[in-house]
Amino acid sequence: MAAIQFHQFPYMSDNYGVLLHDAETATTACIDCGDADAVIAALESTGWKLDHILITHHHADHTGGLDALKLATGATVIGPGNSASQLGGIDKTVTDGETFKIGNHQVNVLHTPGHTLDMLNYYLPEAGVVFTGDTLFAMGCGRLFEGDAETMFNSLAKLRQLPAETVIYCSHEYTETNGSFAEGVDPANVELKTRMKNVRSLRATDQPTIPTTLSEELATNPFLRANDGGIRQHLGMESASDLEVFTELRKRRDNH
Ligand code: ZN
Ligand code: FE
């Protein structure tokens, strides 16, 4: 089976969209649609024809262009069932643990509530790629708009069970801000310092820092490191639970 191809493109101020393409069956999908014109431009640049739109969650920067893109391409929309009523336009609702195919490639649906309650992530086991929407970011995690800290903590626990070499596409370029927060709470982390050097030089020339990998996140993302001794010591929370440490980190990040 030929490898599935990925094409990432920026839209709005800090969003990323991705096209997925299975050349064997000439099947193409996109992750979210905040801006129909941006997706159409990406399709024109790749020469691919859109078949499916995969929605992560209901926020406008992920769905605002849905109707226009459907109309322009005739693509079918796959997304969360519990936001179908507010969204409209979803042709096939999916839930946690379900699988479907893009061409010959299997996609596993992961429900990762916290940022929103409807949040879905899409994992392609053969490619070793996951689309984490606004749940897991490079060195960060989504703000808690609809779920509480425990909900997000459990969702991130689900993602960290994927193989460490998994490639992560998230929906926003928040890496530099996230990383500067991470440096503040995890000051002794050498891998974090090295990563931030690289991130700052990429951003200085307006290059993307996404995709990332789960192993990089395990080493540098404070929201996956609530059990880390250095972070706990910095917070004065040596004997707290992982959830308590995570909750404190999320609160501090909101005020960063
Ligand atoms: Zn969002
Ligand atoms: Fe977003």
mmCIF file of C-alpha atoms and ligand atoms in Angstrom, residues 56-62 115-116 119 133-134 137 145 172 174, ligand 1:
data_model
loop_
_atom_site.group_PDB
_atom_site.id
_atom_site.type_symbol
_atom_site.label_atom_id
_atom_site.label_comp_id
_atom_site.label_asym_id
_atom_site.label_seq_id
_atom_site.Cartn_x
_atom_site.Cartn_y
_atom_site.Cartn_z
ATOM 1 C CA THR A 56 -12.477 18.223 14.762
ATOM 2 C CA HIS A 57 -14.820 20.573 16.661
ATOM 3 C CA HIS A 58 -17.460 23.230 16.198
ATOM 4 C CA HIS A 59 -15.412 26.457 16.633
ATOM 5 C CA ALA A 60 -15.683 28.901 13.747
ATOM 6 C CA ASP A 61 -11.965 28.863 12.893
ATOM 7 C CA HIS A 62 -12.463 25.137 12.107
ATOM 8 C CA HIS A 115 -11.295 22.416 24.808
ATOM 9 C CA THR A 116 -14.817 21.603 23.571
ATOM 10 C CA MET A 119 -13.674 17.408 20.061
ATOM 11 C CA GLY A 133 -7.197 19.725 16.592
ATOM 12 C CA ASP A 134 -7.154 22.089 19.573
ATOM 13 C CA PHE A 137 -0.486 21.550 20.715
ATOM 14 C CA PHE A 145 -13.820 26.313 27.072
ATOM 15 C CA HIS A 172 -2.540 26.209 15.551
ATOM 16 C CA TYR A 174 1.113 28.461 19.178
HETATM 17 ZN ZN ZN B 1 -11.044 25.668 19.014
#
